mmCIF file of C-alpha atoms in Angstrom:
data_model
loop_
_atom_site.group_PDB
_atom_site.id
_atom_site.type_symbol
_atom_site.label_atom_id
_atom_site.label_comp_id
_atom_site.label_asym_id
_atom_site.label_seq_id
_atom_site.Cartn_x
_atom_site.Cartn_y
_atom_site.Cartn_z
ATOM 1 C CA UNK J 155 8.396 20.559 -7.472
ATOM 2 C CA UNK J 156 5.616 20.082 -9.995
ATOM 3 C CA UNK J 157 4.103 16.660 -9.654
ATOM 4 C CA UNK J 158 1.363 14.741 -12.065
ATOM 5 C CA UNK J 159 -1.280 12.506 -11.060
ATOM 6 C CA UNK J 160 -2.370 9.992 -13.775
ATOM 7 C CA UNK J 161 -5.628 8.513 -12.776
ATOM 8 C CA UNK J 162 -6.676 11.532 -10.956
ATOM 9 C CA UNK J 163 -10.431 10.596 -10.955
ATOM 10 C CA UNK J 164 -9.982 7.344 -8.944
ATOM 11 C CA UNK J 165 -9.996 7.232 -5.337
ATOM 12 C CA UNK J 166 -6.135 6.854 -5.115
ATOM 13 C CA UNK J 167 -5.953 10.012 -7.344
ATOM 14 C CA UNK J 168 -8.146 12.367 -5.230
ATOM 15 C CA UNK J 169 -6.374 11.166 -2.000
ATOM 16 C CA UNK J 170 -3.131 11.980 -3.680
ATOM 17 C CA UNK J 171 -4.455 15.473 -4.535
ATOM 18 C CA UNK J 172 -5.528 15.793 -1.063
ATOM 19 C CA UNK J 173 -2.280 15.385 0.445
ATOM 20 C CA UNK J 174 -0.074 16.949 -2.355
ATOM 21 C CA UNK J 175 -2.011 19.985 -2.803
ATOM 22 C CA UNK J 176 -0.970 20.706 1.025
ATOM 23 C CA UNK J 177 2.665 19.549 0.655
ATOM 24 C CA UNK J 178 5.156 22.520 1.204
ATOM 25 C CA UNK J 179 7.668 21.060 -1.635
ATOM 26 C CA UNK J 180 4.897 20.886 -4.205
ATOM 27 C CA UNK J 181 4.169 23.836 -6.264
ATOM 28 C CA UNK J 182 1.656 22.485 -8.585
ATOM 29 C CA UNK J 183 -0.453 19.378 -9.067
ATOM 30 C CA UNK J 184 -1.190 18.422 -12.672
ATOM 31 C CA UNK J 185 -4.168 16.172 -13.210
ATOM 32 C CA UNK J 186 -4.369 13.501 -15.991
ATOM 33 C CA UNK J 187 -7.173 11.181 -17.021
ATOM 34 C CA UNK J 188 -8.177 9.187 -19.816
ATOM 35 C CA UNK J 189 -12.011 9.545 -19.350
ATOM 36 C CA UNK J 190 -12.820 13.083 -18.276
ATOM 37 C CA UNK J 191 -10.262 15.243 -20.040
ATOM 38 C CA UNK J 192 -11.059 18.964 -20.233
ATOM 39 C CA UNK J 193 -13.576 18.856 -17.162
ATOM 40 C CA UNK J 194 -12.827 20.862 -14.032
ATOM 41 C CA UNK J 195 -11.828 18.518 -11.339
ATOM 42 C CA UNK J 196 -14.641 19.910 -9.045
ATOM 43 C CA UNK J 197 -17.189 18.409 -11.522
ATOM 44 C CA UNK J 198 -15.873 15.033 -10.657
ATOM 45 C CA UNK J 199 -15.438 15.631 -6.924
ATOM 46 C CA UNK J 200 -17.874 18.337 -5.799
ATOM 47 C CA UNK J 201 -16.349 18.364 -2.376
ATOM 48 C CA UNK J 202 -13.681 20.434 -3.882
ATOM 49 C CA UNK J 203 -16.101 23.265 -4.559
ATOM 50 C CA UNK J 204 -14.199 26.660 -3.961
ATOM 51 C CA UNK J 205 -10.997 24.755 -3.022
ATOM 52 C CA UNK J 206 -9.783 23.584 -6.745
ATOM 53 C CA UNK J 207 -9.881 25.316 -10.016
ATOM 54 C CA UNK J 208 -7.778 22.655 -11.802
ATOM 55 C CA UNK J 209 -8.890 20.943 -14.909
ATOM 56 C CA UNK J 210 -8.341 17.401 -15.913
ATOM 57 C CA UNK J 211 -5.764 17.235 -18.894
ATOM 58 C CA UNK J 212 -5.616 14.316 -21.688
ATOM 59 C CA UNK J 213 -2.974 11.668 -20.993
ATOM 60 C CA UNK J 214 -0.291 12.686 -23.450
ATOM 61 C CA UNK J 215 3.115 11.085 -22.400
ATOM 62 C CA UNK J 216 5.362 13.467 -23.774
ATOM 63 C CA UNK J 217 3.431 16.552 -22.303
ATOM 64 C CA UNK J 218 3.218 14.766 -18.957
ATOM 65 C CA UNK J 219 7.119 14.368 -19.055
ATOM 66 C CA UNK J 220 7.467 18.049 -19.982
ATOM 67 C CA UNK J 221 5.142 19.302 -17.140
ATOM 68 C CA UNK J 222 6.247 17.371 -14.222
ATOM 69 C CA UNK J 223 9.306 16.320 -12.033
ATOM 70 C CA UNK J 224 7.418 13.452 -10.405
ATOM 71 C CA UNK J 225 4.565 11.197 -11.770
ATOM 72 C CA UNK J 226 2.280 9.460 -9.729
ATOM 73 C CA UNK J 227 0.250 6.664 -11.511
ATOM 74 C CA UNK J 228 -2.863 5.900 -9.700
ATOM 75 C CA UNK J 229 -4.195 3.625 -12.540
ATOM 76 C CA UNK J 230 -5.805 0.263 -12.873
ATOM 77 C CA UNK J 231 -3.697 -2.763 -13.366
ATOM 78 C CA UNK J 232 -2.515 -3.155 -16.915
ATOM 79 C CA UNK J 233 -2.125 0.683 -17.711
ATOM 80 C CA UNK J 234 1.224 1.319 -15.957
ATOM 81 C CA UNK J 235 2.953 -1.602 -17.629
ATOM 82 C CA UNK J 236 2.443 -0.046 -20.965
ATOM 83 C CA UNK J 237 2.650 3.777 -20.020
ATOM 84 C CA UNK J 238 5.654 3.566 -17.713
ATOM 85 C CA UNK J 239 8.209 3.044 -20.501
ATOM 86 C CA UNK J 240 6.649 5.928 -22.299
ATOM 87 C CA UNK J 241 7.342 8.314 -19.314
ATOM 88 C CA UNK J 242 10.728 7.315 -18.254
ATOM 89 C CA UNK J 243 13.231 10.267 -18.396
ATOM 90 C CA UNK J 244 16.303 11.238 -16.565
ATOM 91 C CA UNK J 245 14.597 14.228 -15.390
ATOM 92 C CA UNK J 246 11.308 12.552 -14.088
ATOM 93 C CA UNK J 247 10.821 10.257 -11.107
ATOM 94 C CA UNK J 248 7.801 7.816 -11.206
ATOM 95 C CA UNK J 249 5.916 6.300 -8.449
ATOM 96 C CA UNK J 250 3.402 3.632 -9.487
ATOM 97 C CA UNK J 251 0.372 2.834 -7.226
ATOM 98 C CA UNK J 252 -0.906 -0.204 -9.308
ATOM 99 C CA UNK J 253 0.341 -3.631 -9.220
ATOM 100 C CA UNK J 254 2.047 -3.507 -12.618
ATOM 101 C CA UNK J 255 5.776 -3.242 -11.435
ATOM 102 C CA UNK J 256 5.818 -5.087 -8.098
ATOM 103 C CA UNK J 257 6.377 -8.566 -9.269
ATOM 104 C CA UNK J 258 9.927 -9.207 -10.604
ATOM 105 C CA UNK J 259 9.001 -12.123 -12.514
ATOM 106 C CA UNK J 260 6.869 -11.376 -15.673
ATOM 107 C CA UNK J 261 5.335 -14.998 -15.698
ATOM 108 C CA UNK J 262 4.113 -14.256 -12.213
ATOM 109 C CA UNK J 263 2.339 -11.318 -13.154
ATOM 110 C CA UNK J 264 0.739 -12.927 -16.296
ATOM 111 C CA UNK J 265 -0.519 -15.658 -14.022
ATOM 112 C CA UNK J 266 -1.794 -13.577 -11.333
ATOM 113 C CA UNK J 267 -3.112 -10.437 -13.097
ATOM 114 C CA UNK J 268 -4.168 -12.237 -16.444
ATOM 115 C CA UNK J 269 -2.340 -9.215 -18.358
ATOM 116 C CA UNK J 270 0.640 -8.453 -20.408
ATOM 117 C CA UNK J 271 3.608 -7.645 -18.096
ATOM 118 C CA UNK J 272 5.959 -4.486 -18.316
ATOM 119 C CA UNK J 273 9.167 -4.773 -20.077
ATOM 120 C CA UNK J 274 11.946 -6.454 -18.049
ATOM 121 C CA UNK J 275 14.146 -3.600 -17.828
ATOM 122 C CA UNK J 276 11.310 -1.559 -16.230
ATOM 123 C CA UNK J 277 10.546 -4.358 -13.802
ATOM 124 C CA UNK J 278 14.367 -4.451 -12.866
ATOM 125 C CA UNK J 279 14.373 -0.847 -12.222
ATOM 126 C CA UNK J 280 11.384 -0.533 -10.119
ATOM 127 C CA UNK J 281 12.092 -0.397 -6.467
ATOM 128 C CA UNK J 282 9.492 -2.036 -3.928
ATOM 129 C CA UNK J 283 8.353 0.915 -1.965
ATOM 130 C CA UNK J 284 7.682 -0.645 1.339
ATOM 131 C CA UNK J 285 8.702 2.487 3.131
ATOM 132 C CA UNK J 286 9.684 1.382 6.562
ATOM 133 C CA UNK J 287 11.895 -1.483 5.116
ATOM 134 C CA UNK J 288 13.390 -0.309 1.923
ATOM 135 C CA UNK J 289 14.438 3.368 2.567
ATOM 136 C CA UNK J 290 18.029 3.090 1.436
ATOM 137 C CA UNK J 291 16.946 1.938 -2.036
ATOM 138 C CA UNK J 292 13.896 4.113 -2.297
ATOM 139 C CA UNK J 293 16.456 7.164 -1.759
ATOM 140 C CA UNK J 294 18.268 6.140 -4.849
ATOM 141 C CA UNK J 295 15.264 5.020 -7.118
ATOM 142 C CA UNK J 296 13.829 6.534 -10.155
ATOM 143 C CA UNK J 297 10.864 4.105 -10.314
ATOM 144 C CA UNK J 298 8.954 3.189 -7.314
ATOM 145 C CA UNK J 299 6.546 0.284 -7.231
ATOM 146 C CA UNK J 300 4.157 1.314 -4.308
ATOM 147 C CA UNK J 301 2.975 -1.799 -2.263
ATOM 148 C CA UNK J 302 -0.477 -3.080 -2.460
ATOM 149 C CA UNK J 303 -2.938 -2.418 0.534
ATOM 150 C CA UNK J 304 -3.289 -5.967 1.709
ATOM 151 C CA UNK J 305 0.621 -6.485 1.230
ATOM 152 C CA UNK J 306 1.460 -3.348 3.234
ATOM 153 C CA UNK J 307 -0.534 -4.453 6.233
ATOM 154 C CA UNK J 308 0.511 -8.097 6.042
ATOM 155 C CA UNK J 309 4.351 -7.396 5.512
ATOM 156 C CA UNK J 310 4.483 -4.801 8.153
ATOM 157 C CA UNK J 311 2.888 -7.197 10.473
ATOM 158 C CA UNK J 312 5.378 -10.048 9.753
ATOM 159 C CA UNK J 313 8.595 -8.093 9.074
ATOM 160 C CA UNK J 314 10.113 -8.367 12.601
ATOM 161 C CA UNK J 315 9.788 -12.170 13.023
ATOM 162 C CA UNK J 316 10.397 -12.938 9.271
ATOM 163 C CA UNK J 317 13.558 -10.860 9.149
ATOM 164 C CA UNK J 318 14.800 -12.390 12.338
ATOM 165 C CA UNK J 319 13.837 -15.741 10.998
ATOM 166 C CA UNK J 320 11.622 -16.969 13.688
ATOM 167 C CA UNK J 321 8.858 -18.377 11.574
ATOM 168 C CA UNK J 322 8.133 -21.986 10.887
ATOM 169 C CA UNK J 323 8.030 -22.493 7.052
ATOM 170 C CA UNK J 324 4.562 -22.715 5.347
ATOM 171 C CA UNK J 325 2.538 -21.916 8.660
ATOM 172 C CA UNK J 326 1.514 -18.223 7.776
ATOM 173 C CA UNK J 327 -2.233 -17.868 7.492
ATOM 174 C CA UNK J 328 -3.539 -14.420 6.799
ATOM 175 C CA UNK J 329 -7.264 -13.577 7.343
ATOM 176 C CA UNK J 330 -7.706 -9.855 5.734
ATOM 177 C CA UNK J 331 -10.805 -7.803 5.512
ATOM 178 C CA UNK J 332 -11.149 -4.536 3.394
ATOM 179 C CA UNK J 333 -13.530 -1.812 3.049
ATOM 180 C CA UNK J 334 -15.181 -1.175 -0.311
ATOM 181 C CA UNK J 335 -13.095 1.827 -1.407
ATOM 182 C CA UNK J 336 -10.223 -0.884 -1.850
ATOM 183 C CA UNK J 337 -12.262 -2.136 -4.977
ATOM 184 C CA UNK J 338 -11.974 1.129 -6.722
ATOM 185 C CA UNK J 339 -14.388 3.877 -7.952
ATOM 186 C CA UNK J 340 -15.748 2.058 -10.813
ATOM 187 C CA UNK J 341 -19.261 0.681 -9.957
ATOM 188 C CA UNK J 342 -20.171 -3.032 -10.138
ATOM 189 C CA UNK J 343 -22.903 -5.308 -8.624
ATOM 190 C CA UNK J 344 -20.535 -6.988 -6.128
ATOM 191 C CA UNK J 345 -19.672 -3.584 -4.561
ATOM 192 C CA UNK J 346 -23.180 -2.145 -4.628
ATOM 193 C CA UNK J 347 -24.808 -1.019 -1.465
ATOM 194 C CA UNK J 348 -27.768 -3.592 -1.439
ATOM 195 C CA UNK J 349 -25.076 -6.401 -2.163
ATOM 196 C CA UNK J 350 -22.760 -5.426 0.682
ATOM 197 C CA UNK J 351 -24.821 -3.838 3.309
ATOM 198 C CA UNK J 352 -25.647 -6.130 6.315
ATOM 199 C CA UNK J 353 -23.171 -8.587 4.500
ATOM 200 C CA UNK J 354 -19.716 -10.082 4.526
ATOM 201 C CA UNK J 355 -18.114 -11.533 1.398
ATOM 202 C CA UNK J 356 -15.056 -13.557 0.951
ATOM 203 C CA UNK J 357 -13.659 -13.262 -2.658
ATOM 204 C CA UNK J 358 -10.711 -14.497 -4.862
ATOM 205 C CA UNK J 359 -10.137 -17.503 -2.656
ATOM 206 C CA UNK J 360 -6.599 -18.704 -3.281
ATOM 207 C CA UNK J 361 -6.307 -16.585 -6.232
ATOM 208 C CA UNK J 362 -5.795 -13.006 -4.993
ATOM 209 C CA UNK J 363 -3.168 -11.091 -6.999
ATOM 210 C CA UNK J 364 -1.647 -9.849 -3.794
ATOM 211 C CA UNK J 365 -0.359 -13.254 -2.899
ATOM 212 C CA UNK J 366 2.754 -13.649 -4.943
ATOM 213 C CA UNK J 367 3.599 -9.920 -3.923
ATOM 214 C CA UNK J 368 3.425 -10.832 -0.457
ATOM 215 C CA UNK J 369 5.387 -14.240 -0.867
ATOM 216 C CA UNK J 370 8.126 -12.433 -2.954
ATOM 217 C CA UNK J 371 9.048 -10.053 -0.170
ATOM 218 C CA UNK J 372 8.805 -12.809 2.603
ATOM 219 C CA UNK J 373 11.000 -15.020 0.447
ATOM 220 C CA UNK J 374 13.567 -12.097 0.145
ATOM 221 C CA UNK J 375 13.650 -11.842 3.995
ATOM 222 C CA UNK J 376 13.718 -15.569 4.669
ATOM 223 C CA UNK J 377 14.270 -17.983 2.000
ATOM 224 C CA UNK J 378 12.636 -20.683 4.142
ATOM 225 C CA UNK J 379 9.439 -18.779 4.155
ATOM 226 C CA UNK J 380 7.558 -19.389 0.739
ATOM 227 C CA UNK J 381 3.834 -20.143 0.144
ATOM 228 C CA UNK J 382 1.131 -18.493 2.490
ATOM 229 C CA UNK J 383 -2.584 -19.103 3.026
ATOM 230 C CA UNK J 384 -4.361 -15.797 2.157
ATOM 231 C CA UNK J 385 -7.809 -15.000 2.339
ATOM 232 C CA UNK J 386 -9.846 -11.715 1.647
ATOM 233 C CA UNK J 387 -12.958 -10.285 2.523
ATOM 234 C CA UNK J 388 -15.192 -7.160 1.865
ATOM 235 C CA UNK J 389 -16.899 -5.589 4.657
ATOM 236 C CA UNK J 390 -19.571 -2.961 4.467
ATOM 237 C CA UNK J 391 -17.357 0.195 5.314
ATOM 238 C CA UNK J 392 -15.736 2.722 3.312
ATOM 239 C CA UNK J 393 -12.220 2.630 4.369
ATOM 240 C CA UNK J 394 -9.739 0.274 6.283
ATOM 241 C CA UNK J 395 -8.047 -2.976 6.349
ATOM 242 C CA UNK J 396 -7.506 -5.441 9.228
ATOM 243 C CA UNK J 397 -5.179 -8.240 8.594
ATOM 244 C CA UNK J 398 -5.335 -10.854 11.310
ATOM 245 C CA UNK J 399 -2.210 -13.149 10.940
ATOM 246 C CA UNK J 400 -1.620 -16.626 12.396
ATOM 247 C CA UNK J 401 1.921 -18.038 12.334
ATOM 248 C CA UNK J 402 3.709 -20.729 14.291
ATOM 249 C CA UNK J 403 7.107 -20.053 15.699
ATOM 250 C CA UNK J 404 10.434 -21.980 15.721
ATOM 251 C CA UNK J 405 10.692 -21.677 19.486
ATOM 252 C CA UNK J 406 8.682 -20.671 22.534
ATOM 253 C CA UNK J 407 8.479 -17.044 23.245
ATOM 254 C CA UNK J 408 7.045 -14.818 26.001
ATOM 255 C CA UNK J 409 4.609 -12.228 24.797
ATOM 256 C CA UNK J 410 6.496 -9.358 26.382
ATOM 257 C CA UNK J 411 9.818 -10.379 24.566
ATOM 258 C CA UNK J 412 7.812 -10.473 21.230
ATOM 259 C CA UNK J 413 6.418 -7.095 21.945
ATOM 260 C CA UNK J 414 9.981 -5.814 22.832
ATOM 261 C CA UNK J 415 11.141 -7.068 19.379
ATOM 262 C CA UNK J 416 8.381 -5.365 17.524
ATOM 263 C CA UNK J 417 8.961 -2.071 19.348
ATOM 264 C CA UNK J 418 12.652 -2.082 18.760
ATOM 265 C CA UNK J 419 12.139 -2.964 15.146
ATOM 266 C CA UNK J 420 9.866 -0.011 14.560
ATOM 267 C CA UNK J 421 11.263 2.481 16.993
ATOM 268 C CA UNK J 422 12.519 4.994 14.360
ATOM 269 C CA UNK J 423 9.450 4.239 11.998
ATOM 270 C CA UNK J 424 7.014 7.133 12.634
ATOM 271 C CA UNK J 425 3.962 5.615 10.940
ATOM 272 C CA UNK J 426 3.936 2.316 12.693
ATOM 273 C CA UNK J 427 2.510 2.173 16.057
ATOM 274 C CA UNK J 428 2.873 -1.150 18.184
ATOM 275 C CA UNK J 429 0.263 -1.527 20.856
ATOM 276 C CA UNK J 430 0.922 -2.508 24.475
ATOM 277 C CA UNK J 431 0.287 -5.965 25.757
ATOM 278 C CA UNK J 432 -3.306 -7.051 25.680
ATOM 279 C CA UNK J 433 -4.397 -3.966 23.457
ATOM 280 C CA UNK J 434 -5.315 -4.583 19.818
ATOM 281 C CA UNK J 435 -6.119 -1.969 17.072
ATOM 282 C CA UNK J 436 -9.209 -1.410 15.244
ATOM 283 C CA UNK J 437 -9.760 0.043 11.815
ATOM 284 C CA UNK J 438 -11.218 3.299 12.991
ATOM 285 C CA UNK J 439 -7.937 4.009 14.944
ATOM 286 C CA UNK J 440 -6.077 4.722 11.602
ATOM 287 C CA UNK J 441 -9.050 6.045 9.362
ATOM 288 C CA UNK J 442 -7.719 8.878 7.179
ATOM 289 C CA UNK J 443 -4.213 8.392 8.501
ATOM 290 C CA UNK J 444 -0.783 7.083 7.295
ATOM 291 C CA UNK J 445 -0.428 4.934 10.318
ATOM 292 C CA UNK J 446 -0.274 1.048 10.691
ATOM 293 C CA UNK J 447 -1.072 -0.075 13.941
ATOM 294 C CA UNK J 448 -0.191 -3.447 15.261
ATOM 295 C CA UNK J 449 -1.121 -5.597 18.106
ATOM 296 C CA UNK J 450 -0.054 -9.223 18.874
ATOM 297 C CA UNK J 451 -0.472 -12.153 21.374
ATOM 298 C CA UNK J 452 1.494 -15.288 21.546
ATOM 299 C CA UNK J 453 -0.371 -18.475 22.451
ATOM 300 C CA UNK J 454 2.109 -20.965 24.444
ATOM 301 C CA UNK J 455 -0.528 -23.812 24.065
ATOM 302 C CA UNK J 456 -0.317 -23.901 20.261
ATOM 303 C CA UNK J 457 3.074 -22.076 19.938
ATOM 304 C CA UNK J 458 1.225 -19.821 17.585
ATOM 305 C CA UNK J 459 1.402 -15.928 17.524
ATOM 306 C CA UNK J 460 -1.672 -13.795 16.471
ATOM 307 C CA UNK J 461 -0.865 -10.469 14.880
ATOM 308 C CA UNK J 462 -3.409 -7.895 14.207
ATOM 309 C CA UNK J 463 -2.445 -5.158 11.441
ATOM 310 C CA UNK J 464 -4.466 -2.368 10.730
ATOM 311 C CA UNK J 465 -4.292 0.419 7.934
ATOM 312 C CA UNK J 466 -6.407 2.951 5.924
ATOM 313 C CA UNK J 467 -6.228 1.279 2.530
ATOM 314 C CA UNK J 468 -6.287 4.528 0.502
ATOM 315 C CA UNK J 469 -3.605 6.070 2.862
ATOM 316 C CA UNK J 470 -1.054 3.677 4.093
ATOM 317 C CA UNK J 471 -2.193 1.343 1.648
ATOM 318 C CA UNK J 472 -2.019 3.813 -1.389
ATOM 319 C CA UNK J 473 -1.537 7.367 -1.567
ATOM 320 C CA UNK J 474 -0.211 8.039 1.858
ATOM 321 C CA UNK J 475 2.678 5.536 1.320
ATOM 322 C CA UNK J 476 3.222 6.831 -2.121
ATOM 323 C CA UNK J 477 3.720 10.336 -0.655
ATOM 324 C CA UNK J 478 5.917 8.854 2.102
ATOM 325 C CA UNK J 479 8.038 7.434 -0.717
ATOM 326 C CA UNK J 480 8.172 10.820 -2.486
ATOM 327 C CA UNK J 481 9.520 12.311 0.756
ATOM 328 C CA UNK J 482 12.245 9.628 1.056
ATOM 329 C CA UNK J 483 13.338 9.843 -2.575
ATOM 330 C CA UNK J 484 13.794 13.574 -2.271
ATOM 331 C CA UNK J 485 15.453 13.796 1.096
ATOM 332 C CA UNK J 486 12.362 15.610 2.556
ATOM 333 C CA UNK J 487 11.281 14.859 6.301
ATOM 334 C CA UNK J 488 9.439 11.623 5.940
ATOM 335 C CA UNK J 489 6.323 12.634 7.670
ATOM 336 C CA UNK J 490 5.837 15.997 5.677
ATOM 337 C CA UNK J 491 2.086 16.551 4.914
ATOM 338 C CA UNK J 492 1.334 13.314 6.216
ATOM 339 C CA UNK J 493 0.950 13.934 10.012
ATOM 340 C CA UNK J 494 -2.997 13.528 9.989
ATOM 341 C CA UNK J 495 -4.392 12.620 13.197
ATOM 342 C CA UNK J 496 -6.729 9.760 12.476
ATOM 343 C CA UNK J 497 -10.342 10.741 11.908
ATOM 344 C CA UNK J 498 -12.481 9.458 14.908
ATOM 345 C CA UNK J 499 -15.292 8.474 15.261
#
């Protein structure tokens, strides 16, 4: 297949290129940008020297549709809402990595993203691409709304207990931390070396745009589970997310029984690895890979479960999961081009 990457100059775009250029079912990657058209890709990413001769093409929707069978949108929020309707075609499938198509209620998008939402028919057609949970719908989809990085780590950490309706309503607290690449490539004071090195920052307190995305999916699994407390922090590293989740359960549980529940839930999910009792993952354990690693421990004193879920925000939190969804959509073995051993140290 021929695939197009819109937003190829961003971190999500280059990560897509890294994966798809080695995908056995991809014959060509076409690269599109609204800022560096006409330039060789290597001029934007010098590490591609002698590895890539591709040019960056201007973003012309009709041309993009003609040249590709699959289009990945690795664009900032607000772009896809306007662009996706122009790209819809019976011959083309779309995988959107931005947040524009994830929220089913247009009013929620306006409230949290402060931008104009996509058309209602586009939102209705977009399938939420949490690969491990929504496979059957992904297989039939024409448009995929790829989940956000924080929601992926959080939802995979919570899915086994929420789907089994074990959670006490309104007790979910998520303390999440991300590497700086999650903020994108565009420079800013807040993500500069001097501001972040030897520092730890909380941001968007009770205002993060991923909150309604997480709540929407949790509510779909269990209508009793609604509002959550969700805090995000930037830490001075390039990649990785750790979501530490605290939740009260409706009954007493033994830790071994909970671990068995998680391992059974994810037994046929190749990219989720549940740790043994007393073992918790770190972000380095998944660096550069499509894995989500989960550790957990129940505290009988407080009746509270602590879950630690880690991902690479550019892989399982963005490009890796997008390619995983691509594989599912086309009936390709799910792990194709994604069986990277994590980079360590």
